[in-house]
Each structure stands twice: as structure tokens, then as C-alpha cells.
mmCIF file of C-alpha atoms in Angstrom:
data_model
loop_
_atom_site.group_PDB
_atom_site.id
_atom_site.type_symbol
_atom_site.label_atom_id
_atom_site.label_comp_id
_atom_site.label_asym_id
_atom_site.label_seq_id
_atom_site.Cartn_x
_atom_site.Cartn_y
_atom_site.Cartn_z
ATOM 1 C CA MET A 1234 95.868 -60.301 -59.597
ATOM 2 C CA LYS A 1235 95.481 -58.974 -56.046
ATOM 3 C CA GLN A 1236 91.766 -58.376 -56.645
ATOM 4 C CA ALA A 1237 91.322 -62.008 -57.679
ATOM 5 C CA ILE A 1238 92.686 -63.045 -54.276
ATOM 6 C CA LEU A 1239 90.989 -60.360 -52.184
ATOM 7 C CA ILE A 1240 87.432 -60.874 -53.444
ATOM 8 C CA PRO A 1241 87.184 -64.560 -52.351
ATOM 9 C CA ALA A 1242 88.955 -63.695 -49.091
ATOM 10 C CA PHE A 1243 86.400 -60.983 -48.278
ATOM 11 C CA ALA A 1244 83.528 -63.291 -49.246
ATOM 12 C CA LEU A 1245 84.861 -65.976 -46.901
ATOM 13 C CA LEU A 1246 85.309 -63.432 -44.106
ATOM 14 C CA ALA A 1247 81.751 -62.132 -44.598
ATOM 15 C CA ALA A 1248 80.387 -65.681 -44.428
ATOM 16 C CA CYS A 1249 82.210 -66.272 -41.146
ATOM 17 C CA VAL A 1250 80.990 -63.019 -39.638
ATOM 18 C CA THR A 1251 77.338 -63.580 -40.551
ATOM 19 C CA ALA A 1252 77.161 -67.284 -39.676
ATOM 20 C CA PRO A 1253 74.920 -67.825 -36.643
ATOM 21 C CA VAL A 1254 76.608 -69.096 -33.513
ATOM 22 C CA TYR A 1255 74.928 -71.778 -31.425
ATOM 23 C CA GLY A 1256 73.955 -70.458 -28.026
ATOM 24 C CA PRO A 1257 71.157 -69.067 -25.900
ATOM 25 C CA ALA A 1258 68.813 -66.477 -27.383
ATOM 26 C CA LYS A 1259 69.396 -62.943 -26.114
ATOM 27 C CA SER A 1260 65.649 -62.273 -26.104
ATOM 28 C CA ALA A 1261 62.390 -64.191 -26.380
ATOM 29 C CA ARG A 1262 62.314 -63.571 -30.154
ATOM 30 C CA GLY A 1263 66.066 -63.662 -30.781
ATOM 31 C CA GLU A 1264 68.020 -66.337 -32.601
ATOM 32 C CA GLY A 1265 69.329 -69.154 -30.417
ATOM 33 C CA TYR A 1266 67.837 -71.563 -27.902
ATOM 34 C CA LEU A 1267 65.417 -71.207 -25.017
ATOM 35 C CA SER A 1268 64.905 -73.994 -22.485
ATOM 36 C CA GLN A 1269 62.412 -74.463 -19.688
ATOM 37 C CA GLN A 1270 62.057 -77.338 -17.264
ATOM 38 C CA ILE A 1271 58.373 -78.228 -16.941
ATOM 39 C CA GLU A 1272 58.844 -80.901 -14.287
ATOM 40 C CA GLN A 1273 61.523 -83.428 -13.380
ATOM 41 C CA GLY A 1274 62.627 -85.106 -16.618
ATOM 42 C CA ARG A 1275 60.330 -83.008 -18.838
ATOM 43 C CA HIS A 1276 61.520 -79.911 -20.727
ATOM 44 C CA ARG A 1277 60.423 -77.476 -23.398
ATOM 45 C CA VAL A 1278 63.216 -76.555 -25.809
ATOM 46 C CA SER A 1279 63.107 -74.177 -28.749
ATOM 47 C CA TYR A 1280 65.620 -72.907 -31.252
ATOM 48 C CA THR A 1281 65.164 -69.913 -33.552
ATOM 49 C CA ASP A 1282 67.218 -69.528 -36.721
ATOM 50 C CA ARG A 1283 66.917 -68.166 -40.256
ATOM 51 C CA ASP A 1284 67.315 -71.696 -41.638
ATOM 52 C CA PRO A 1285 64.465 -74.100 -40.757
ATOM 53 C CA VAL A 1286 66.708 -77.190 -41.016
ATOM 54 C CA ARG A 1287 69.301 -75.629 -38.695
ATOM 55 C CA ALA A 1288 66.518 -74.611 -36.263
ATOM 56 C CA ARG A 1289 65.405 -78.252 -35.999
ATOM 57 C CA ASN A 1290 68.927 -79.633 -35.687
ATOM 58 C CA MET A 1291 69.930 -77.130 -33.024
ATOM 59 C CA ALA A 1292 66.721 -77.800 -31.053
ATOM 60 C CA LEU A 1293 67.654 -81.497 -31.109
ATOM 61 C CA LEU A 1294 71.195 -80.628 -30.008
ATOM 62 C CA ARG A 1295 69.882 -78.574 -27.092
ATOM 63 C CA ALA A 1296 67.581 -81.455 -26.095
ATOM 64 C CA ALA A 1297 70.600 -83.787 -26.123
ATOM 65 C CA GLU A 1298 72.623 -81.354 -23.983
ATOM 66 C CA ILE A 1299 69.871 -81.146 -21.379
ATOM 67 C CA THR A 1300 69.502 -84.931 -21.347
ATOM 68 C CA LEU A 1301 73.239 -85.477 -20.825
ATOM 69 C CA THR A 1302 73.389 -82.744 -18.158
ATOM 70 C CA GLU A 1303 70.694 -84.635 -16.230
ATOM 71 C CA GLY A 1304 72.845 -87.779 -16.446
ATOM 72 C CA LYS A 1305 70.278 -89.461 -18.704
ATOM 73 C CA ASP A 1306 70.821 -91.438 -21.909
ATOM 74 C CA TRP A 1307 67.944 -90.661 -24.247
ATOM 75 C CA PHE A 1308 65.098 -88.233 -24.864
ATOM 76 C CA GLU A 1309 61.717 -88.648 -26.488
ATOM 77 C CA ILE A 1310 59.882 -85.865 -28.292
ATOM 78 C CA THR A 1311 56.331 -85.822 -26.941
ATOM 79 C CA ASN A 1312 55.193 -82.678 -28.747
ATOM 80 C CA GLU A 1313 56.659 -80.372 -31.364
ATOM 81 C CA SER A 1314 55.753 -77.297 -33.360
ATOM 82 C CA VAL A 1315 57.291 -75.011 -35.958
ATOM 83 C CA ASP A 1316 56.641 -71.294 -36.218
ATOM 84 C CA SER A 1317 57.920 -69.183 -39.126
ATOM 85 C CA GLU A 1318 57.915 -65.397 -39.085
ATOM 86 C CA GLY A 1319 58.456 -62.832 -41.821
ATOM 87 C CA GLY A 1320 60.672 -63.069 -44.833
ATOM 88 C CA ALA A 1321 58.248 -64.369 -47.434
ATOM 89 C CA ARG A 1322 60.161 -65.835 -50.376
ATOM 90 C CA SER A 1323 57.600 -64.811 -52.944
ATOM 91 C CA GLY A 1324 54.960 -62.167 -53.258
ATOM 92 C CA GLY A 1325 51.333 -62.633 -54.058
ATOM 93 C CA PRO A 1326 48.041 -62.907 -52.269
ATOM 94 C CA SER A 1327 47.478 -65.234 -49.383
ATOM 95 C CA ILE A 1328 44.337 -66.219 -47.538
ATOM 96 C CA SER A 1329 44.221 -67.397 -43.942
ATOM 97 C CA LEU A 1330 41.406 -68.946 -41.958
ATOM 98 C CA GLY A 1331 41.340 -69.374 -38.213
ATOM 99 C CA GLY A 1332 38.914 -70.183 -35.476
ATOM 100 C CA SER A 1333 38.706 -70.387 -31.730
ATOM 101 C CA ALA A 1334 36.332 -71.464 -29.022
ATOM 102 C CA GLY A 1335 35.730 -69.086 -26.132
ATOM 103 C CA SER A 1336 34.033 -69.523 -22.818
ATOM 104 C CA GLY A 1337 30.385 -70.422 -22.961
ATOM 105 C CA GLY A 1338 30.786 -72.225 -26.281
ATOM 106 C CA TYR A 1339 31.136 -69.039 -28.338
ATOM 107 C CA SER A 1340 33.279 -69.429 -31.431
ATOM 108 C CA GLY A 1341 34.605 -67.206 -34.146
ATOM 109 C CA VAL A 1342 36.089 -67.455 -37.610
ATOM 110 C CA GLY A 1343 38.343 -64.900 -39.232
ATOM 111 C CA VAL A 1344 39.405 -64.398 -42.825
ATOM 112 C CA GLY A 1345 42.437 -62.362 -43.827
ATOM 113 C CA ILE A 1346 43.909 -61.397 -47.162
ATOM 114 C CA GLY A 1347 47.463 -60.141 -47.453
ATOM 115 C CA ILE A 1348 49.968 -59.317 -50.149
ATOM 116 C CA GLY A 1349 53.678 -59.994 -49.705
ATOM 117 C CA PHE A 1350 56.511 -58.291 -51.558
ATOM 118 C CA PRO A 1351 59.841 -60.156 -51.840
ATOM 119 C CA PHE A 1352 62.441 -57.458 -51.182
ATOM 120 C CA GLY A 1353 65.872 -58.920 -51.868
ATOM 121 C CA GLY A 1354 64.484 -62.263 -53.055
ATOM 122 C CA ALA A 1355 65.690 -64.358 -50.110
ATOM 123 C CA SER A 1356 63.989 -65.077 -46.841
ATOM 124 C CA SER A 1357 65.104 -62.929 -43.932
ATOM 125 C CA GLY A 1358 62.537 -64.331 -41.540
ATOM 126 C CA THR A 1359 63.120 -66.800 -38.771
ATOM 127 C CA THR A 1360 61.873 -70.253 -37.909
ATOM 128 C CA THR A 1361 61.383 -71.448 -34.351
ATOM 129 C CA GLN A 1362 61.414 -75.189 -33.773
ATOM 130 C CA ALA A 1363 59.875 -76.057 -30.395
ATOM 131 C CA LEU A 1364 60.167 -79.482 -28.786
ATOM 132 C CA GLU A 1365 58.706 -80.887 -25.604
ATOM 133 C CA ILE A 1366 60.894 -83.740 -24.415
ATOM 134 C CA VAL A 1367 60.962 -86.409 -21.744
ATOM 135 C CA THR A 1368 64.403 -87.675 -20.695
ATOM 136 C CA GLY A 1369 65.224 -91.212 -19.646
ATOM 137 C CA ALA A 1370 68.033 -93.531 -18.601
ATOM 138 C CA GLY A 1371 68.910 -97.002 -19.794
ATOM 139 C CA THR A 1372 67.835 -98.552 -23.047
ATOM 140 C CA LYS A 1373 66.299 -96.100 -25.518
ATOM 141 C CA PRO A 1374 62.669 -96.896 -26.403
ATOM 142 C CA ASP A 1375 62.253 -98.342 -29.883
ATOM 143 C CA LYS A 1376 60.234 -95.409 -31.230
ATOM 144 C CA PRO A 1377 60.993 -92.922 -34.011
ATOM 145 C CA GLU A 1378 60.406 -90.070 -31.538
ATOM 146 C CA ALA A 1379 63.185 -91.325 -29.194
ATOM 147 C CA TYR A 1380 66.806 -90.252 -29.673
ATOM 148 C CA ASP A 1381 70.095 -91.377 -28.150
ATOM 149 C CA ALA A 1382 71.444 -88.175 -26.565
ATOM 150 C CA ARG A 1383 75.150 -88.990 -27.058
ATOM 151 C CA SER A 1384 74.655 -89.801 -30.749
ATOM 152 C CA VAL A 1385 72.703 -86.593 -31.361
ATOM 153 C CA ASP A 1386 75.368 -84.575 -29.547
ATOM 154 C CA ILE A 1387 78.214 -86.147 -31.539
ATOM 155 C CA ASN A 1388 76.443 -85.866 -34.905
ATOM 156 C CA LEU A 1389 75.144 -82.305 -34.556
ATOM 157 C CA ARG A 1390 77.897 -80.632 -32.508
ATOM 158 C CA ALA A 1391 80.030 -79.893 -35.596
ATOM 159 C CA SER A 1392 77.182 -78.029 -37.306
ATOM 160 C CA ALA A 1393 76.638 -75.875 -34.209
ATOM 161 C CA SER A 1394 79.647 -73.675 -34.850
#
């Protein structure tokens, strides 16, 4: 009978210990947020997490925090990117193509072939959601890229812990 109680208790404790805590990243590649002011009212915000959905939500939360700290009401995402590293969910071959343009009009194309092996079955990699935002005061622009900072803060704060 005691084992039936202890097993769920240990599972719950393990979930609490391993759950990521919202906060600044301890390194450039660590989990958490990084923020950089580009100019007055313009910032670059990123959040790295093992869960891509959480990475996006926490990047939005950090953007809302910065906006409210500036005394502004809304922010607009002017540019965004997602970068995933490691932790392939399934093995198998993959092919990548890339190109670049160098000085003098020189260009190059590369082809790579790789094989991934899913050790453990689940993804252990990270996703970094990067946002470039502009903050503003007053009435929020009627655009899908514009967010009310107070609403974002209220709605996402609970999922940050």
C-alpha cells in the first residue's frame, strides 16, 4: 500500500524538479531568455526551451515585460525566427541544401547528408524563439503582429512557473 502512494509522490516530485523555471539564460546557449535593446523602443528578445510552444510563449512574455517596464502599452513583432538544435525525434537520412553570396558576387552551394539516431525516443534538444519588437503607447495597432502587453503578461504569467 505504501508503494502505491510513494510512486506517484516521487513522480510528482521529479516533475517539479525538472520543470524549467522562467528566467534569464545563464549562458548564450542556455535555457531562458536573452534581451537586447537595439535602440529606444526596439528590442531583440529570445527564449530557449526544450518545448517549442513554451519557447514562443515565454519569448512573448519577456517582450511584454520589457514593454511594461518601459511604461508602454503594446508591442509589435517586426521580425521573428526559430532555431532548433539537437534531439532529433526520429532517425533516418536527411539532406540539407544551403547557399550564400560572398563579396565580389561569389556564391556557393553545399550539400550534406546525415543520419540521426533517436536515443531515448524523445527530443532532448532545444528551441530558441527570437523576436524583434517595437514598443508603443496608446491604442494598439490593429495588426496580428501587435500585442497588448498587459494581456500577454496576465495570460502567460501562470505558465512561466
